């Protein structure tokens, strides 16, 4: 999960900017340092920039600009009382946004940042109601994706304090793990000055672990790559599921979320013409359409959202998923897929 800055800076220098005129907006592929500066300036000017992280693509806006942040809510169709995660370039920026940071949260940040973990902390006066959904806490994350880190550093060089970024998808829909998926979800509602940075496929493929750190013990609000065992080892504290406050609004905690248009069923064999996602060694039932055959739980996480999207693009009515074992990332996969299977909004139009 290292930053691999050197490799990326080489890519920057040999890369080029692609303008897709017919899109009415710009998609930057293989961003150069000049492109990163341009994207940071776009954020500073109040525009939206979708960018890759190691988990899923984020839909970024200046976290101190109320108007820019309100566009995040409108393009996603997300209720405004759902808080956003603020992305920062390093642990050194933590004190800008959070106060009364417990020692165990510092340990977690030192151990797992940059990386796929979001900490919920008591907010500073910089974190306004329009970011936190009027909650007294703030979600903070330092991503490890080198493009994301370069963008955040550049944004801070321009005087920015942090980039608010939810997953770059319509509210309740499947997160985007490629720039093509971002364009599919949001391209039509983007304006000409908004940007998408194409950084290829996301390395992990499912959203960060969210850990609430506003009480005496860490509480995992959303499972992810960073597991309870890893939290326990780093903090010497057992995560206490009961400390997750009922009042906290975490949209990923909704029973129905992460849902494609197709009906998702878990552990049921697919019928003819229905989609199927399972580990490679599980054979495809006759007549069904194999959407993914990951070799491991890690690969399962990397490909699941893309496979669900493929099912929708093929207009499949139903997708059957056999989940991998329920440990490590398997716990997070079960969490996401159970919510996808609980979709109460099958008629939701896809954008
Ligand atoms: O991996 C990720 O976390 C991605 C990438 C882009 O960083 N972001 C992401 O953001 O998944 P979003 O908004 O789709 O999901 C973040 C979740 C939401 O369910 C939100 O309610 C919760 O984090 N959240 C944010 N701030 C919070 C707070 N102060 N208290 C409780 N939950 C919070
Ligand atoms: Mg999301």
Coordinates of C-alpha atoms and ligand atoms in Angstrom, one line a residue:
X1 CA 0.0 0.0 0.0
X2 CA 3.1 2.3 -0.4
X3 CA 2.8 5.6 -2.3
X4 CA 5.1 4.5 -5.1
X5 CA 5.7 8.2 -5.9
X6 CA 8.8 7.5 -8.1
X7 CA 7.0 5.2 -10.5
X8 CA 4.1 7.6 -10.8
X9 CA 6.3 10.6 -11.4
X10 CA 7.8 8.7 -14.3
X11 CA 4.3 8.0 -15.6
X12 CA 3.5 11.7 -15.2
X13 CA 6.4 12.8 -17.5
X14 CA 5.6 10.3 -20.3
X15 CA 1.9 10.8 -20.1
X16 CA -0.4 13.1 -22.0
X17 CA -3.7 14.9 -21.5
X18 CA -6.7 13.6 -23.4
X19 CA -9.6 15.9 -24.1
X20 CA -12.8 14.2 -25.2
X21 CA -14.5 17.2 -26.8
X22 CA -17.7 15.5 -27.4
X23 CA -18.1 14.9 -23.6
X24 CA -18.3 18.6 -22.9
X25 CA -15.9 18.0 -20.0
X26 CA -12.4 16.8 -19.6
X27 CA -11.1 13.3 -18.7
X28 CA -7.4 13.4 -17.9
X29 CA -5.5 10.2 -18.5
X30 CA -2.0 9.6 -17.1
X31 CA -1.9 13.0 -15.4
X32 CA 1.3 15.0 -15.6
X33 CA 2.3 17.3 -12.8
X34 CA 0.9 20.1 -14.9
X35 CA -2.4 18.3 -15.0
X36 CA -2.4 17.7 -11.3
X37 CA -1.9 21.5 -10.8
X38 CA -4.7 22.2 -13.2
X39 CA -7.0 19.8 -11.3
X40 CA -6.0 21.3 -7.9
X41 CA -6.8 24.8 -9.3
X42 CA -10.2 23.5 -10.6
X43 CA -11.0 22.4 -7.0
X44 CA -9.8 25.8 -5.7
X45 CA -12.1 27.5 -8.2
X46 CA -15.1 25.6 -6.9
X47 CA -15.4 22.9 -9.5
X48 CA -15.7 19.1 -9.0
X49 CA -12.8 16.8 -9.7
X50 CA -13.4 13.0 -9.7
X51 CA -10.2 11.2 -8.8
X52 CA -8.9 7.7 -8.1
X53 CA -8.2 6.4 -4.7
X54 CA -7.0 2.9 -3.7
X55 CA -10.6 2.0 -2.6
X56 CA -13.0 3.6 -5.1
X57 CA -13.1 6.8 -7.1
X58 CA -14.0 10.0 -5.1
X59 CA -16.0 13.0 -6.2
X60 CA -13.9 15.9 -4.9
X61 CA -14.7 19.5 -4.0
X62 CA -13.1 22.1 -1.8
X63 CA -14.3 21.1 1.7
X64 CA -14.4 24.8 2.8
X65 CA -16.5 26.0 -0.1
X66 CA -20.2 25.6 0.6
X67 CA -21.3 26.1 -2.9
X68 CA -18.9 23.5 -4.3
X69 CA -19.9 21.0 -1.6
X70 CA -23.5 21.6 -2.4
X71 CA -22.9 20.5 -6.0
X72 CA -21.5 17.2 -4.7
X73 CA -24.9 16.6 -3.1
X74 CA -26.9 17.7 -6.1
X75 CA -25.0 15.7 -8.7
X76 CA -25.1 12.6 -6.5
X77 CA -28.7 13.1 -5.5
X78 CA -27.6 12.6 -1.9
X79 CA -29.6 13.9 1.1
X80 CA -27.7 16.9 2.6
X81 CA -27.7 15.5 6.1
X82 CA -25.3 12.8 5.1
X83 CA -21.8 13.8 6.1
X84 CA -18.8 13.7 3.7
X85 CA -15.3 12.4 4.3
X86 CA -12.6 15.1 4.1
X87 CA -9.4 13.9 2.4
X88 CA -6.1 15.3 3.5
X89 CA -2.5 14.7 2.3
X90 CA -1.0 13.6 5.6
X91 CA -1.5 13.1 9.3
X92 CA 0.0 16.6 9.8
X93 CA -3.3 18.1 8.5
X94 CA -5.3 16.3 11.1
X95 CA -5.3 19.1 13.7
X96 CA -6.9 21.5 11.2
X97 CA -10.1 19.5 11.1
X98 CA -10.3 17.6 14.4
X99 CA -10.0 18.4 18.1
X100 CA -9.6 16.2 21.2
X101 CA -8.0 13.4 19.2
X102 CA -7.7 10.3 21.4
X103 CA -4.3 8.6 21.5
X104 CA -5.7 5.4 19.9
X105 CA -6.8 7.4 16.9
X106 CA -3.2 8.8 16.5
X107 CA -2.0 5.2 16.6
X108 CA -4.4 4.2 13.9
X109 CA -3.5 7.1 11.7
X110 CA 0.2 6.4 12.2
X111 CA -0.3 2.7 11.4
X112 CA -2.7 2.8 8.5
X113 CA -2.4 6.2 6.7
X114 CA -1.9 6.7 3.9
X115 CA -4.4 4.0 3.4
X116 CA -8.0 2.7 3.2
X117 CA -9.2 3.9 6.6
X118 CA -11.5 6.8 7.6
X119 CA -11.4 8.1 11.2
X120 CA -14.4 9.9 12.7
X121 CA -13.2 12.5 15.2
X122 CA -14.6 15.5 17.0
X123 CA -14.7 18.3 14.5
X124 CA -12.8 21.6 14.7
X125 CA -14.4 25.0 13.8
X126 CA -13.1 24.6 10.2
X127 CA -15.5 21.6 9.7
X128 CA -18.8 23.3 9.0
X129 CA -22.3 21.9 9.2
X130 CA -22.4 21.6 5.3
X131 CA -19.6 19.0 5.5
X132 CA -20.7 17.1 8.6
X133 CA -24.4 16.9 7.9
X134 CA -24.6 19.1 11.2
X135 CA -23.0 16.3 13.2
X136 CA -20.3 17.3 15.8
X137 CA -17.9 14.8 14.2
X138 CA -15.8 14.8 11.0
X139 CA -14.7 11.9 8.8
X140 CA -11.0 12.2 7.7
X141 CA -8.9 10.1 5.4
X142 CA -5.4 10.1 3.9
X143 CA -5.6 7.9 0.8
X144 CA -2.5 6.1 -0.5
X145 CA -3.2 6.3 -4.3
X146 CA -0.3 8.4 -5.6
X147 CA -2.5 10.5 -7.9
X148 CA -4.9 11.2 -5.0
X149 CA -1.9 12.2 -2.8
X150 CA -0.4 14.4 -5.5
X151 CA -3.7 16.1 -6.0
X152 CA -4.2 16.7 -2.3
X153 CA -0.7 18.0 -1.8
X154 CA -1.0 20.4 -4.7
X155 CA -4.4 21.6 -3.4
X156 CA -2.9 22.3 0.0
X157 CA 0.0 24.1 -1.8
X158 CA -2.6 26.4 -3.3
X159 CA -3.9 27.2 0.2
X160 CA -6.6 24.5 0.3
X161 CA -7.4 22.7 3.6
X162 CA -9.0 19.5 2.4
X163 CA -11.0 17.8 -0.3
X164 CA -14.5 16.5 0.5
X165 CA -15.1 13.4 -1.5
X166 CA -17.8 10.8 -1.3
X167 CA -17.7 7.8 -3.7
X168 CA -18.3 9.0 -7.3
X169 CA -21.6 7.5 -7.9
X170 CA -25.3 8.3 -7.6
X171 CA -26.6 8.0 -4.1
X172 CA -27.4 4.3 -3.2
X173 CA -25.8 3.0 -6.4
X174 CA -22.7 0.9 -7.0
X175 CA -19.4 2.8 -6.3
X176 CA -17.2 3.5 -9.3
X177 CA -13.8 1.7 -9.5
X178 CA -12.8 3.0 -13.0
X179 CA -13.0 6.4 -14.7
X180 CA -15.4 4.9 -17.2
X181 CA -17.8 4.0 -14.4
X182 CA -17.5 7.5 -13.0
X183 CA -18.4 8.9 -16.4
X184 CA -21.3 6.5 -16.7
X185 CA -22.6 7.6 -13.3
X186 CA -22.0 11.3 -13.3
X187 CA -20.8 12.4 -16.8
X188 CA -24.2 13.8 -17.7
X189 CA -24.5 16.0 -14.7
X190 CA -21.0 17.3 -14.8
X191 CA -20.3 20.8 -16.1
X192 CA -17.6 21.8 -18.6
X193 CA -15.2 22.9 -15.9
X194 CA -15.5 19.7 -13.9
X195 CA -12.8 17.0 -14.4
X196 CA -12.4 13.3 -14.2
X197 CA -8.8 12.0 -13.6
X198 CA -8.4 8.5 -15.0
X199 CA -6.0 6.5 -12.8
X200 CA -7.0 3.0 -14.0
X201 CA -8.7 0.4 -11.8
X202 CA -8.8 0.9 -8.0
X203 CA -6.4 -1.4 -6.2
X204 CA -8.8 -2.5 -3.4
X205 CA -12.2 -2.0 -5.0
X206 CA -14.4 -1.4 -1.9
X207 CA -14.7 1.6 0.3
X208 CA -12.5 2.4 3.3
X209 CA -13.0 1.0 6.8
X210 CA -14.8 3.7 8.9
X211 CA -13.7 3.9 12.5
X212 CA -15.5 6.1 15.0
X213 CA -13.0 7.6 17.5
X214 CA -15.1 9.9 19.5
X215 CA -15.5 7.7 22.5
X216 CA -13.2 5.5 24.7
X217 CA -12.9 2.7 22.2
X218 CA -12.6 2.5 18.4
X219 CA -15.9 1.5 16.8
X220 CA -16.1 0.2 13.3
X221 CA -19.0 1.8 11.5
X222 CA -18.2 0.3 8.0
X223 CA -16.0 -2.8 7.5
X224 CA -13.2 -2.7 4.9
X225 CA -9.6 -3.6 4.2
X226 CA -8.5 -2.6 7.7
X227 CA -10.1 -5.3 9.9
X228 CA -11.0 -5.4 13.6
X229 CA -8.0 -7.6 14.2
X230 CA -5.7 -5.0 12.7
X231 CA -7.3 -2.2 14.7
X232 CA -6.8 -4.3 17.9
X233 CA -3.2 -4.9 17.1
X234 CA -2.5 -1.2 16.4
X235 CA -4.3 0.2 19.4
X236 CA -4.3 -2.7 21.9
X237 CA -8.0 -2.0 22.3
X238 CA -10.8 -4.2 21.3
X239 CA -13.2 -2.5 18.9
X240 CA -16.5 -2.1 20.7
X241 CA -19.4 -2.4 18.3
X242 CA -21.8 -0.9 20.9
X243 CA -19.9 2.4 20.9
X244 CA -21.1 3.2 17.3
X245 CA -23.6 5.9 18.2
X246 CA -27.2 5.4 16.9
X247 CA -27.3 9.1 16.0
X248 CA -24.4 8.8 13.6
X249 CA -25.6 9.0 10.0
X250 CA -23.5 6.7 7.8
X251 CA -25.3 6.1 4.5
X252 CA -23.3 2.9 4.0
X253 CA -25.2 1.7 7.2
X254 CA -28.5 1.8 5.3
X255 CA -29.9 -1.7 4.8
X256 CA -30.2 -1.0 1.1
X257 CA -27.1 0.6 -0.6
X258 CA -24.4 -0.2 -3.1
X259 CA -27.2 -1.5 -5.4
X260 CA -27.2 -2.1 -9.1
X261 CA -30.5 -2.0 -11.1
X262 CA -30.5 -5.8 -11.4
X263 CA -31.8 -7.8 -8.5
X264 CA -28.9 -9.3 -6.4
X265 CA -29.4 -12.7 -4.7
X266 CA -26.8 -14.3 -2.4
X267 CA -26.0 -18.0 -2.4
X268 CA -28.8 -18.9 -4.8
X269 CA -28.0 -20.7 -8.1
X270 CA -28.7 -18.5 -11.1
X271 CA -31.2 -19.5 -13.7
X272 CA -30.7 -19.3 -17.5
X273 CA -29.9 -15.8 -18.7
X274 CA -29.1 -14.6 -15.1
X275 CA -25.7 -13.3 -14.0
X276 CA -23.3 -15.2 -11.8
X277 CA -20.3 -14.0 -9.7
X278 CA -18.3 -16.5 -7.7
X279 CA -14.7 -17.6 -7.0
X280 CA -13.0 -19.2 -10.0
X281 CA -13.2 -22.8 -8.8
X282 CA -17.0 -22.7 -8.7
X283 CA -18.5 -23.8 -12.0
X284 CA -20.9 -21.6 -13.9
X285 CA -24.5 -23.1 -13.8
X286 CA -25.8 -24.0 -17.3
X287 CA -27.2 -21.1 -19.2
X288 CA -26.2 -18.4 -16.7
X289 CA -23.8 -15.6 -17.6
X290 CA -20.5 -15.5 -15.7
X291 CA -19.7 -11.9 -14.8
X292 CA -16.5 -12.5 -12.8
X293 CA -14.3 -15.4 -11.7
X294 CA -12.0 -14.0 -9.1
X295 CA -9.2 -16.2 -7.8
X296 CA -9.1 -14.9 -4.3
X297 CA -11.1 -12.7 -1.8
X298 CA -8.8 -9.8 -2.7
X299 CA -9.6 -10.2 -6.4
X300 CA -13.3 -10.5 -5.5
X301 CA -13.2 -7.1 -3.9
X302 CA -11.3 -5.6 -6.8
X303 CA -13.8 -6.8 -9.4
X304 CA -17.2 -6.9 -7.6
X305 CA -18.5 -3.4 -8.5
X306 CA -17.3 -3.7 -12.1
X307 CA -19.0 -7.1 -12.4
X308 CA -22.3 -5.7 -11.0
X309 CA -22.1 -2.8 -13.5
X310 CA -21.5 -5.2 -16.4
X311 CA -24.6 -7.0 -15.4
X312 CA -26.6 -3.8 -15.5
X313 CA -25.0 -2.8 -18.9
X314 CA -26.1 -6.2 -20.2
X315 CA -29.6 -5.4 -18.8
X316 CA -29.7 -8.6 -16.7
X317 CA -32.7 -8.9 -14.4
X318 CA -30.9 -10.9 -11.7
X319 CA -27.4 -11.5 -10.5
X320 CA -26.5 -14.4 -8.2
X321 CA -23.4 -14.0 -6.0
X322 CA -21.6 -16.7 -4.1
X323 CA -19.5 -14.8 -1.5
X324 CA -16.0 -15.9 -0.4
X325 CA -15.3 -16.9 3.2
X326 CA -16.4 -14.4 5.8
X327 CA -13.0 -13.3 7.1
X328 CA -10.7 -10.3 6.4
X329 CA -12.0 -8.5 3.3
X330 CA -14.7 -11.2 3.1
X331 CA -16.6 -9.5 6.0
X332 CA -16.6 -6.2 4.1
X333 CA -17.8 -8.0 0.9
X334 CA -20.6 -9.6 2.8
X335 CA -21.6 -6.2 4.3
X336 CA -21.8 -4.5 0.8
X337 CA -23.4 -7.4 -1.0
X338 CA -26.1 -7.9 1.7
X339 CA -27.1 -4.2 1.2
X340 CA -27.0 -4.6 -2.6
X341 CA -29.3 -7.6 -2.2
X342 CA -31.6 -5.6 0.0
X343 CA -32.4 -3.1 -2.8
X344 CA -35.8 -1.7 -2.2
X345 CA -35.4 0.7 -5.1
X346 CA -35.1 -1.5 -8.2
X347 CA -36.9 1.0 -10.3
X348 CA -34.2 3.6 -9.7
X349 CA -33.1 5.0 -13.0
X350 CA -29.4 4.6 -13.8
X351 CA -27.6 7.7 -14.9
Ligands
LIG1 O1 -13.2 4.7 0.5 C1 -13.9 5.6 0.8 O2 -14.1 5.9 2.0 C2 -14.4 6.5 -0.4 C3 -13.2 7.2 -1.0 C4 -13.6 8.2 -2.1 O3 -12.4 7.9 -0.1 N1 -15.3 7.5 0.1 C5 -16.6 7.1 0.5 O4 -17.4 8.2 0.8 O5 -16.9 5.9 0.5 P1 -19.0 8.0 0.9 O6 -19.5 9.4 1.2 O7 -19.5 7.4 -0.2 O8 -19.1 7.2 2.2 C6 -18.6 7.7 3.4 C7 -19.4 7.3 4.5 C8 -20.9 7.8 4.4 O9 -21.7 6.7 4.7 C9 -21.0 8.9 5.5 O10 -22.3 8.9 6.1 C10 -19.9 8.4 6.5 O11 -18.9 7.9 5.7 N2 -19.4 9.5 7.3 C11 -18.8 10.6 6.8 N3 -18.6 11.5 7.9 C12 -19.1 10.9 8.9 C13 -19.2 11.3 10.3 N4 -18.8 12.5 10.7 N5 -19.8 10.4 11.1 C14 -20.3 9.3 10.7 N6 -20.2 8.8 9.4 C15 -19.6 9.7 8.6
LIG2 MG1 -20.7 5.9 -1.2

